[in-house]
Amino acid sequence: MPAKILVIEDDQSVREAMVYNLKQEGYTVVSASDGEKGYALIRSELPDLVILDIMLPQLDGLAICRMVRKNPDISATPIIMLSARGTQ
């Protein structure tokens, strides 16, 4: 069974590109466009990996990460954080 990846990204074109490419590599992919939906999917889908944008509507990526780490049922879920913020 392929690994399940959850992509939480509010930019539709970026999200669609990630989902497409991950599916092409054989992964099962679910996605969300905001933090609240994304956190709900983490709890319900129990993905093998979460790709998480930092700047999201509803609930930002840092808050989601904190909530995941505090929840013993999902605290071991690997998370890759994305950011489009510059270093300026």
Coordinates of N, CA and C in Angstrom, one line a residue:
M1 N 0.9 -1.2 0.0 CA 0.0 0.0 0.0 C 0.9 1.2 0.0
P2 N 0.6 2.2 -0.9 CA 1.5 3.4 -1.0 C 1.3 4.3 0.3
A3 N 2.4 5.0 0.6 CA 2.3 6.0 1.7 C 1.3 7.0 1.4
K4 N 0.6 7.5 2.4 CA -0.4 8.6 2.3 C 0.2 9.9 2.7
I5 N 0.1 10.9 1.9 CA 0.7 12.2 2.1 C -0.5 13.2 2.1
L6 N -0.5 14.1 3.1 CA -1.4 15.1 3.2 C -0.7 16.4 2.9
V7 N -1.3 17.2 1.9 CA -0.7 18.5 1.5 C -1.7 19.5 2.0
I8 N -1.2 20.4 2.9 CA -2.0 21.6 3.3 C -1.4 22.8 2.8
E9 N -2.0 23.4 1.8 CA -1.5 24.6 1.1 C -2.6 25.4 0.6
D10 N -2.6 26.7 0.9 CA -3.7 27.6 0.4 C -3.6 28.0 -1.0
D11 N -2.4 28.1 -1.6 CA -2.3 28.5 -3.0 C -2.7 27.3 -3.9
Q12 N -3.8 27.5 -4.6 CA -4.3 26.4 -5.4 C -3.4 25.8 -6.4
S13 N -2.6 26.7 -7.1 CA -1.7 26.2 -8.2 C -0.6 25.4 -7.5
V14 N -0.1 25.8 -6.4 CA 1.0 25.1 -5.7 C 0.5 23.8 -5.2
R15 N -0.7 23.8 -4.6 CA -1.3 22.6 -4.0 C -1.5 21.6 -5.1
E16 N -2.1 22.0 -6.2 CA -2.4 21.1 -7.3 C -1.2 20.5 -7.9
A17 N -0.1 21.3 -8.1 CA 1.2 20.8 -8.6 C 1.8 19.7 -7.7
M18 N 1.8 20.0 -6.4 CA 2.3 19.0 -5.4 C 1.5 17.7 -5.5
V19 N 0.2 17.9 -5.4 CA -0.7 16.7 -5.5 C -0.4 15.9 -6.7
Y20 N -0.4 16.5 -7.9 CA -0.2 15.9 -9.1 C 1.2 15.1 -9.1
N21 N 2.2 15.8 -8.7 CA 3.5 15.2 -8.8 C 3.7 14.0 -7.8
L22 N 3.1 14.2 -6.6 CA 3.2 13.1 -5.6 C 2.4 11.9 -6.1
K23 N 1.2 12.1 -6.7 CA 0.4 11.0 -7.3 C 1.2 10.3 -8.4
Q24 N 1.9 11.1 -9.2 CA 2.7 10.5 -10.3 C 3.8 9.6 -9.8
E25 N 4.3 9.9 -8.6 CA 5.3 9.0 -7.9 C 4.7 7.8 -7.2
G26 N 3.4 7.7 -7.2 CA 2.7 6.5 -6.6 C 2.2 6.7 -5.2
Y27 N 2.2 7.9 -4.7 CA 1.7 8.1 -3.3 C 0.2 8.3 -3.4
T28 N -0.5 8.0 -2.3 CA -1.9 8.4 -2.1 C -1.8 9.8 -1.5
V29 N -2.6 10.7 -2.1 CA -2.5 12.1 -1.6 C -3.9 12.6 -1.3
V30 N -4.0 13.3 -0.2 CA -5.2 14.1 0.2 C -4.7 15.5 0.4
S31 N -5.6 16.5 0.3 CA -5.2 17.8 0.4 C -6.2 18.7 1.1
A32 N -5.8 19.8 1.6 CA -6.7 20.8 2.2 C -6.1 22.2 1.8
S33 N -7.1 23.2 1.8 CA -6.7 24.5 1.4 C -6.6 25.5 2.6
D34 N -7.0 25.0 3.8 CA -6.8 25.9 5.0 C -6.5 25.1 6.2
G35 N -6.1 25.8 7.2 CA -5.6 25.1 8.4 C -6.6 24.2 9.1
E36 N -7.8 24.7 9.3 CA -8.8 23.9 10.0 C -9.2 22.6 9.3
K37 N -9.3 22.7 8.0 CA -9.6 21.5 7.2 C -8.4 20.5 7.3
G38 N -7.2 21.1 7.2 CA -6.0 20.3 7.2 C -5.8 19.6 8.5
Y39 N -6.1 20.3 9.6 CA -5.9 19.6 10.9 C -7.0 18.5 11.1
A40 N -8.2 18.7 10.6 CA -9.2 17.7 10.7 C -8.8 16.5 9.9
L41 N -8.2 16.7 8.7 CA -7.7 15.6 7.9 C -6.5 14.8 8.5
I42 N -5.7 15.5 9.2 CA -4.6 14.8 9.9 C -5.2 13.8 10.9
R43 N -6.2 14.3 11.6 CA -6.8 13.4 12.7 C -7.6 12.3 12.0
S44 N -8.3 12.5 10.9 CA -9.2 11.5 10.3 C -8.4 10.6 9.4
E45 N -7.5 11.1 8.6 CA -6.8 10.3 7.6 C -5.5 9.6 8.1
L46 N -5.0 10.1 9.2 CA -3.7 9.6 9.7 C -2.7 9.4 8.7
P47 N -2.2 10.5 8.0 CA -1.3 10.3 6.9 C 0.1 9.9 7.4
D48 N 0.9 9.4 6.5 CA 2.3 9.0 6.8 C 3.2 10.2 6.8
L49 N 2.8 11.3 6.2 CA 3.6 12.5 6.1 C 2.6 13.7 5.8
V50 N 2.9 14.8 6.4 CA 2.2 16.0 6.2 C 3.1 17.1 5.6
I51 N 2.8 17.6 4.5 CA 3.5 18.8 3.9 C 2.6 20.0 4.2
L52 N 3.2 20.9 5.0 CA 2.4 21.9 5.7 C 2.9 23.3 5.4
D53 N 2.1 24.2 4.8 CA 2.4 25.6 4.5 C 2.4 26.3 5.9
I54 N 3.3 27.2 6.1 CA 3.3 28.0 7.3 C 2.2 29.0 7.4
M55 N 2.0 29.7 6.2 CA 1.0 30.8 6.2 C -0.3 30.3 5.6
L56 N -1.3 30.0 6.4 CA -2.5 29.5 6.0 C -3.7 30.3 6.5
P57 N -4.8 30.3 5.9 CA -6.0 30.9 6.5 C -6.6 30.0 7.5
Q58 N -7.4 30.6 8.4 CA -8.1 29.9 9.5 C -7.2 29.5 10.6
L59 N -6.1 28.7 10.4 CA -5.2 28.2 11.4 C -3.9 28.1 10.7
D60 N -2.8 28.8 11.2 CA -1.6 28.8 10.5 C -0.8 27.5 10.8
G61 N 0.2 27.3 9.9 CA 1.0 26.0 10.0 C 1.7 25.8 11.3
L62 N 2.2 26.8 11.9 CA 2.9 26.7 13.2 C 1.9 26.2 14.3
A63 N 0.7 26.8 14.3 CA -0.3 26.3 15.2 C -0.7 24.9 15.0
I64 N -0.9 24.5 13.7 CA -1.2 23.1 13.4 C -0.1 22.2 13.9
C65 N 1.1 22.5 13.7 CA 2.3 21.7 14.1 C 2.3 21.5 15.6
R66 N 2.0 22.6 16.4 CA 2.0 22.5 17.8 C 0.8 21.6 18.3
M67 N -0.3 21.7 17.6 CA -1.5 20.9 18.0 C -1.2 19.4 17.7
V68 N -0.5 19.1 16.6 CA -0.2 17.8 16.3 C 0.8 17.2 17.3
R69 N 1.8 17.9 17.7 CA 2.8 17.4 18.6 C 2.2 17.2 20.0
K70 N 1.1 17.9 20.4 CA 0.5 17.8 21.7 C -0.5 16.6 21.7
N71 N -0.9 16.2 20.5 CA -2.0 15.1 20.5 C -1.3 13.7 20.4
P72 N -1.4 12.9 21.4 CA -0.6 11.7 21.5 C -1.0 10.7 20.3
D73 N -2.2 10.8 19.8 CA -2.6 9.9 18.7 C -1.9 10.2 17.4
I74 N -1.4 11.4 17.2 CA -0.8 11.8 15.9 C 0.5 12.5 16.1
S75 N 1.0 12.5 17.3 CA 2.3 13.3 17.6 C 3.5 12.8 16.8
A76 N 3.5 11.6 16.4 CA 4.7 11.1 15.7 C 4.6 11.3 14.2
T77 N 3.6 11.9 13.7 CA 3.4 12.2 12.3 C 4.5 13.1 11.8
P78 N 5.3 12.7 10.8 CA 6.3 13.5 10.2 C 5.7 14.7 9.5
I79 N 6.3 15.9 9.7 CA 5.8 17.1 9.0 C 6.9 17.8 8.3
I80 N 6.7 18.2 7.1 CA 7.6 19.1 6.3 C 6.9 20.4 6.2
M81 N 7.6 21.4 6.7 CA 7.1 22.8 6.7 C 7.5 23.5 5.4
L82 N 6.6 24.2 4.8 CA 6.9 25.0 3.6 C 6.7 26.5 3.9
S83 N 7.5 27.4 3.3 CA 7.3 28.8 3.5 C 7.7 29.5 2.2
A84 N 6.9 30.5 1.9 CA 7.3 31.4 0.8 C 7.8 32.7 1.3
R85 N 7.9 32.8 2.6 CA 8.4 34.1 3.2 C 9.9 34.3 2.8
G86 N 10.2 35.5 2.6 CA 11.6 35.9 2.3 C 12.4 36.0 3.6
T87 N 13.7 36.3 3.4 CA 14.5 36.4 4.6 C 14.7 37.9 4.9
Q88 N 14.0 38.8 4.3 CA 14.2 40.2 4.5 C 13.6 40.7 5.8

